[in-house]
Amino acid sequence: MKLAVPLLLAGLFIPGTSWAEFRATPSFSLRQEYNDNIYLERDKEGDFVTFVRPSLDILWSTRVVDLTLDLGLEYEKYWDNSDEDELRPSQGARLDSTFNLYRDALFLRVTDTYERVPIDEGDKGAVDNNLVNLTDSNRLEINPYLLLQPLRTLQARFDYLYENVWYREEEGDDAETHRYSAVLTQQLTPRISADLTGSFTQFRPKDASRSLLDDTGEEEYDRTDAGVGLLWQVNDQLALRGDVGRAWLDYEFSDDYDSTLFGGQADYQISVAFSVGAAYEEDISASVEDGARERQKASAYLAYADRSNVRLTVFQTRDDYIEIDRRDDGMGATLDGDVPITNKKGIAWLLSYTDYEEGDLEEYQRYGGRLEFYHQLRLGRVSLGYTYNRNDSDIPSEDYDNNIVFAQVALRW
């Protein structure tokens, strides 16, 4: 992402241009806030914070390549805590490109994402928090793949995926991953298809442990997966998806680990405005700092989208960490929406709740909310808002609350 900064600076203040296959759109946002607890501590320390975010969105589409680039810079200025000042690529800066290398059969996909992510999902956090328990992360993926159609209803896909993950903070486990996979997809009926998958993954932390007694780094492992899945488009409104599989982790020093994997999803478009869905997943993934974990997650949503937009999401998770003795349980909900008052004015809002149990260490209930009044401009919007956060822990010293008042202007040419 950093290599694209000169392109951003060159194109930021030129008008948006458009051709049949190319479009460049600059944007700019400025936010001023007062945050009365920037470190999310019981003993508060407040500060005025300025956020400046110029960005450039590029869309390029030809017969050979489809490319989107969301490239931005973010400057944070803390008026009383200047050691926290930062200039970085903006959150969510992303490159997504697919190259058609040979006759719609051989492709190359390259993605790169720069974002702020939680270091420990069970640690401190808050709505609109941009400082505590967060680290910059860059994820590069290079994915050549081959698509074959030996029969009219049968497709075969063969992938190699190289992934490089970097974290700015030392707690993050930088790693490289090599994944080799194959998927056979058979169309059983016009609305039902089944797939058979197999893969082999080499997970290689850059600071890997050198022995069973070395706890300075994450352990490397090889992983083998096999599974079957079924997709059923019941009708134009209802889609069902299910899969089951098995994963085997072969560690260099620790005991090997294996687990059954499950997945299921249902999405139903009740009407033009209403939709509902539910999902369940059991899978293994790498955490930022504590190695591989087996995650069970159930979620459901109800959404309304018309002139007003409202969405309710509920979830429940369980994380069993494979390399350390830790189990986390969480549940919660978010409710957010956007309600126009006039053609140009409206209210955007968000409510969130989380109940989290971090093993035997801590249990907390976390509440968050944001209320924002906005006015639409020809090139964007201006807004005024307020954010409130509260953390109630069974460890009194970990309790905190947080108030943020902000004003923002966001422009897009």
XYZ file of C-alpha atoms in Angstrom:
413
model
C 0.000 0.000 0.000
C 2.838 2.418 0.780
C 4.121 2.177 -2.806
C 0.838 3.618 -4.046
C 1.056 6.819 -1.964
C 2.614 8.910 -4.794
C -0.305 7.930 -7.028
C -2.730 9.142 -4.355
C -0.990 12.483 -3.931
C -0.856 13.051 -7.686
C -4.526 12.329 -8.272
C -6.190 13.549 -5.092
C -7.283 17.018 -6.120
C -8.068 16.414 -9.790
C -11.747 16.083 -10.747
C -13.163 12.578 -11.007
C -12.726 11.226 -14.540
C -14.606 8.434 -16.214
C -14.158 6.286 -19.311
C -15.748 3.011 -20.308
C -13.030 1.019 -18.554
C -11.392 3.430 -16.100
C -12.593 5.679 -13.290
C -10.667 7.628 -10.641
C -12.547 9.274 -7.767
C -10.776 11.365 -5.106
C -12.325 11.970 -1.679
C -11.439 13.800 1.516
C -12.696 13.773 5.103
C -11.881 15.886 8.134
C -13.015 14.949 11.648
C -12.537 16.870 14.872
C -13.449 15.198 18.150
C -13.055 15.511 21.877
C -12.453 12.124 23.508
C -12.565 12.158 27.316
C -10.802 8.772 27.718
C -8.364 8.069 24.904
C -6.650 5.180 26.756
C -9.884 3.534 28.033
C -8.780 3.636 31.662
C -10.707 4.030 34.888
C -8.726 7.229 35.530
C -9.561 9.195 32.397
C -7.249 11.228 30.206
C -8.974 13.322 27.547
C -7.725 14.992 24.388
C -8.794 16.809 21.252
C -8.073 14.658 18.201
C -8.035 15.662 14.527
C -8.344 13.068 11.751
C -7.469 13.978 8.142
C -8.180 11.331 5.483
C -7.500 11.976 1.769
C -8.144 9.004 -0.523
C -8.407 7.925 -4.126
C -10.650 5.167 -5.503
C -9.644 3.619 -8.835
C -11.689 1.213 -10.946
C -10.040 -0.312 -14.027
C -11.717 -3.009 -16.101
C -10.543 -4.544 -19.369
C -10.753 -7.925 -21.038
C -7.544 -8.906 -19.243
C -7.842 -7.290 -15.814
C -10.439 -6.196 -13.259
C -8.875 -3.919 -10.661
C -10.186 -1.824 -7.797
C -7.931 0.263 -5.579
C -9.081 2.062 -2.437
C -6.009 4.002 -1.428
C -5.907 6.550 1.369
C -3.810 8.261 3.988
C -4.841 8.971 7.566
C -3.234 11.589 9.771
C -4.144 11.633 13.473
C -3.194 14.659 15.559
C -3.494 14.477 19.380
C -3.263 18.010 20.711
C -2.143 17.146 24.280
C -0.488 13.760 23.568
C 1.649 14.435 20.517
C 3.543 11.136 20.936
C 0.357 9.430 19.676
C 0.367 11.396 16.381
C 0.317 9.066 13.368
C 0.506 9.175 9.575
C -0.464 5.842 8.046
C -2.442 4.271 5.198
C -6.110 4.653 6.041
C -8.138 1.861 7.597
C -9.527 -0.440 4.934
C -7.119 0.661 2.203
C -7.358 -2.186 -0.308
C -6.162 -3.435 -3.669
C -8.247 -6.147 -5.354
C -7.225 -7.319 -8.820
C -7.896 -10.329 -11.028
C -5.904 -10.999 -14.207
C -7.230 -13.288 -16.941
C -3.962 -14.891 -18.013
C -5.185 -17.503 -20.473
C -8.567 -18.050 -22.171
C -10.811 -17.718 -19.124
C -9.061 -20.723 -17.596
C -5.888 -19.456 -15.913
C -6.236 -16.475 -13.557
C -4.136 -14.524 -11.097
C -5.752 -12.701 -8.166
C -3.703 -10.236 -6.117
C -5.121 -8.479 -3.058
C -3.541 -6.275 -0.443
C -5.390 -4.916 2.618
C -4.113 -2.452 5.208
C -6.273 -2.060 8.308
C -6.418 -1.656 12.084
C -7.264 -4.917 13.878
C -7.667 -5.914 17.561
C -4.570 -7.450 19.110
C -6.598 -9.496 21.628
C -10.339 -9.759 20.977
C -10.958 -10.267 24.698
C -9.119 -7.120 25.754
C -10.183 -3.460 25.872
C -12.213 -1.899 23.103
C -14.896 0.652 22.340
C -16.993 2.083 19.515
C -14.871 4.677 17.636
C -11.749 3.658 19.599
C -8.732 4.059 17.327
C -5.870 3.693 19.796
C -6.207 0.977 22.469
C -5.604 -2.757 21.846
C -5.231 -2.152 18.102
C -2.395 -2.646 15.652
C -1.811 -1.850 11.984
C -1.967 -4.945 9.803
C -1.126 -5.605 6.156
C -2.319 -8.762 4.425
C -0.948 -9.581 0.960
C -2.454 -12.471 -1.026
C -1.172 -13.804 -4.344
C -3.473 -16.454 -5.784
C -2.968 -18.060 -9.210
C -5.748 -20.525 -10.006
C -6.910 -22.755 -12.857
C -10.551 -23.330 -13.826
C -11.450 -26.381 -15.923
C -14.863 -27.581 -17.146
C -14.447 -31.246 -18.122
C -18.240 -31.694 -18.266
C -21.086 -29.222 -18.728
C -22.170 -29.614 -15.116
C -18.749 -30.253 -13.551
C -16.108 -27.641 -12.733
C -12.639 -28.202 -11.293
C -10.605 -25.460 -9.628
C -6.946 -25.714 -8.582
C -5.394 -22.993 -6.398
C -2.099 -21.921 -4.953
C -2.383 -19.146 -2.358
C 0.550 -17.245 -0.890
C -0.369 -15.062 2.089
C 1.905 -12.670 3.955
C 0.549 -11.093 7.157
C 2.362 -8.280 8.974
C 1.483 -6.564 12.258
C 3.027 -3.332 13.436
C 3.006 -4.142 17.165
C 5.451 -6.709 18.504
C 2.586 -8.753 19.980
C 1.387 -9.644 16.499
C 2.617 -12.891 14.965
C 3.849 -12.072 11.457
C 3.479 -15.123 9.255
C 3.631 -16.535 5.740
C 1.195 -19.155 4.496
C 1.336 -21.440 1.458
C -1.943 -23.153 0.581
C -2.568 -25.713 -2.164
C -6.186 -26.663 -2.806
C -8.568 -28.328 -5.230
C -12.359 -28.012 -5.506
C -14.709 -30.118 -7.625
C -18.186 -28.584 -8.084
C -20.992 -30.698 -9.529
C -24.309 -29.152 -10.528
C -26.916 -31.724 -9.475
C -29.999 -29.786 -10.588
C -30.502 -26.232 -11.873
C -30.846 -25.115 -8.217
C -28.592 -27.570 -6.336
C -24.828 -27.969 -6.532
C -22.316 -29.944 -4.455
C -18.599 -29.517 -4.002
C -15.719 -31.662 -2.782
C -12.663 -29.821 -1.400
C -9.184 -30.752 -0.302
C -6.244 -28.589 0.712
C -2.771 -28.606 2.240
C -1.496 -25.534 4.110
C 1.969 -24.640 5.426
C 1.731 -22.024 8.202
C 5.118 -20.418 8.856
C 5.413 -17.704 11.552
C 8.376 -15.405 11.000
C 9.367 -15.739 14.695
C 8.620 -19.440 15.087
C 9.507 -21.417 18.200
C 12.711 -23.380 17.885
C 11.874 -26.053 20.447
C 9.088 -27.212 22.697
C 10.569 -25.135 25.546
C 10.870 -21.956 23.465
C 7.859 -19.735 24.141
C 9.197 -16.642 22.354
C 7.288 -17.287 19.148
C 4.312 -19.018 17.587
C 4.616 -22.608 16.434
C 4.588 -23.569 12.790
C 2.352 -26.333 11.519
C 1.115 -28.102 8.411
C -2.622 -28.407 7.957
C -4.653 -30.807 5.821
C -8.347 -30.227 5.112
C -11.035 -32.299 3.408
C -14.722 -31.513 3.131
C -17.988 -31.611 1.202
C -20.570 -28.875 0.753
C -24.046 -28.384 -0.658
C -25.673 -25.205 -2.020
C -29.455 -25.162 -2.568
C -31.133 -22.144 -4.142
C -34.614 -23.140 -3.015
C -36.239 -20.241 -4.867
C -35.432 -16.651 -5.757
C -35.902 -15.618 -2.105
C -34.297 -18.490 -0.130
C -30.737 -19.858 -0.320
C -29.288 -22.620 1.894
C -25.652 -23.616 2.269
C -24.090 -26.416 4.332
C -20.679 -28.055 4.587
C -18.837 -30.541 6.754
C -15.180 -31.479 6.861
C -12.147 -32.414 8.870
C -8.887 -30.587 9.605
C -5.584 -32.112 10.752
C -2.807 -29.919 12.196
C 0.693 -31.375 12.260
C 2.858 -29.394 14.730
C 6.625 -29.468 14.756
C 6.962 -29.692 18.559
C 3.529 -29.913 20.176
C 0.975 -32.693 19.904
C -0.894 -32.894 16.624
C -4.465 -31.647 16.577
C -7.525 -32.550 14.543
C -11.091 -31.272 14.507
C -14.369 -31.689 12.679
C -15.488 -28.593 10.778
C -19.083 -27.523 10.206
C -20.761 -24.690 8.373
C -24.317 -23.706 7.572
C -26.073 -20.613 6.283
C -29.608 -19.583 5.347
C -30.660 -16.273 3.756
C -34.298 -15.405 3.079
C -35.537 -12.294 1.272
C -38.945 -11.911 2.897
C -39.930 -8.946 0.727
C -38.295 -6.163 -1.243
C -37.429 -4.405 2.020
C -37.078 -7.213 4.609
C -34.433 -9.941 4.766
C -33.392 -12.413 7.445
C -30.603 -14.919 7.808
C -28.677 -17.200 10.137
C -25.279 -18.891 10.051
C -23.181 -21.323 12.068
C -19.498 -22.123 11.648
C -16.824 -24.251 13.289
C -13.365 -23.621 11.866
C -9.704 -23.146 12.800
C -7.945 -19.840 12.216
C -4.830 -17.990 13.340
C -5.221 -15.301 16.005
C -3.111 -12.136 16.064
C -0.907 -13.122 19.031
C -1.915 -16.462 20.578
C -1.593 -18.991 17.782
C -4.248 -21.135 16.175
C -7.733 -21.292 17.664
C -10.838 -23.340 17.018
C -13.818 -21.004 16.732
C -17.514 -21.811 17.009
C -19.726 -18.946 15.891
C -23.491 -18.668 15.530
C -25.108 -15.503 14.180
C -28.410 -14.218 12.855
C -29.618 -10.977 11.318
C -32.808 -9.121 10.458
C -32.576 -6.225 8.010
C -34.906 -3.602 6.597
C -33.746 -1.489 3.648
C -35.976 1.087 2.030
C -35.951 4.842 2.533
C -34.782 4.035 6.070
C -32.276 1.281 6.853
C -32.200 -0.827 10.027
C -30.207 -3.975 10.778
C -30.120 -6.180 13.885
C -27.325 -8.743 14.268
C -26.901 -11.180 17.180
C -23.976 -13.553 17.698
C -22.427 -16.102 20.037
C -18.806 -17.293 19.874
C -16.483 -19.743 21.584
C -12.720 -19.730 20.978
C -10.582 -22.672 22.094
C -6.896 -21.799 21.686
C -4.853 -24.772 20.550
C -1.351 -23.707 21.599
C -2.217 -22.185 25.002
C -4.627 -23.111 27.790
C -7.403 -20.610 27.090
C -11.097 -20.612 26.225
C -13.096 -17.435 25.519
C -16.888 -17.160 25.281
C -18.746 -14.185 23.887
C -22.246 -13.154 22.956
C -23.792 -9.887 21.904
C -25.781 -7.838 19.451
C -25.559 -4.727 17.301
C -28.464 -2.583 16.093
C -27.784 0.176 13.605
C -29.731 2.282 11.168
C -30.117 5.392 9.071
C -33.347 7.408 9.171
C -33.850 10.376 6.787
C -35.688 13.376 8.233
C -35.834 15.348 4.980
C -34.301 14.800 1.562
C -30.979 16.159 2.843
C -31.038 15.655 6.605
C -31.113 12.507 8.667
C -29.971 10.523 11.692
C -27.540 7.608 11.735
C -27.297 5.528 14.909
C -25.708 2.425 16.374
C -26.159 0.391 19.568
C -23.924 -2.503 20.616
C -23.671 -4.946 23.515
C -21.113 -7.648 24.263
C -20.857 -10.122 27.139
C -17.374 -11.650 27.111
C -15.669 -14.225 29.327
C -11.907 -14.428 28.868
C -11.173 -17.829 30.352
C -10.839 -17.570 34.147
C -9.236 -14.127 33.897
C -12.079 -11.660 33.378
C -15.735 -11.346 32.502
C -17.220 -8.077 31.314
C -20.288 -6.504 29.773
C -19.553 -3.801 27.221
C -22.043 -1.229 25.943
C -21.616 1.211 23.084
C -23.708 3.655 21.130
C -23.419 6.412 18.542
C -25.914 9.096 17.448
C -25.084 11.200 14.398
C -27.026 14.020 12.737
C -26.042 14.624 9.118
C -26.754 17.005 6.256
C -26.194 15.902 2.672
C -24.137 18.138 0.380
C -23.790 17.959 -3.375
C -20.370 16.342 -2.937
C -20.818 14.578 0.402
C -22.097 15.266 3.912
C -21.384 17.123 7.129
C -22.296 15.593 10.479
C -22.311 16.134 14.218
C -22.374 13.237 16.636
C -21.883 11.706 20.056
C -20.476 8.302 21.043
C -20.783 6.627 24.458
C -18.983 3.511 25.713
C -19.037 1.670 29.029
C -17.176 -1.409 30.261
C -18.429 -3.233 33.398
C -15.889 -5.839 34.502
C -15.762 -8.300 37.392
C -12.348 -6.715 38.025
C -13.216 -3.223 39.333
C -9.946 -1.678 38.143
C -10.878 -2.616 34.557
C -14.133 -0.614 34.566
C -14.206 2.458 32.328
C -16.533 4.727 30.404
C -15.896 6.924 27.402
C -17.590 9.947 25.804
C -16.759 11.306 22.357
C -18.215 14.416 20.703
C -17.331 14.888 17.046
C -17.890 16.974 13.920
C -17.020 15.685 10.465
C -17.115 16.661 6.823
C -16.717 14.025 4.091
C -16.435 15.008 0.409
C -16.309 12.874 -2.735
C -15.704 14.230 -6.207
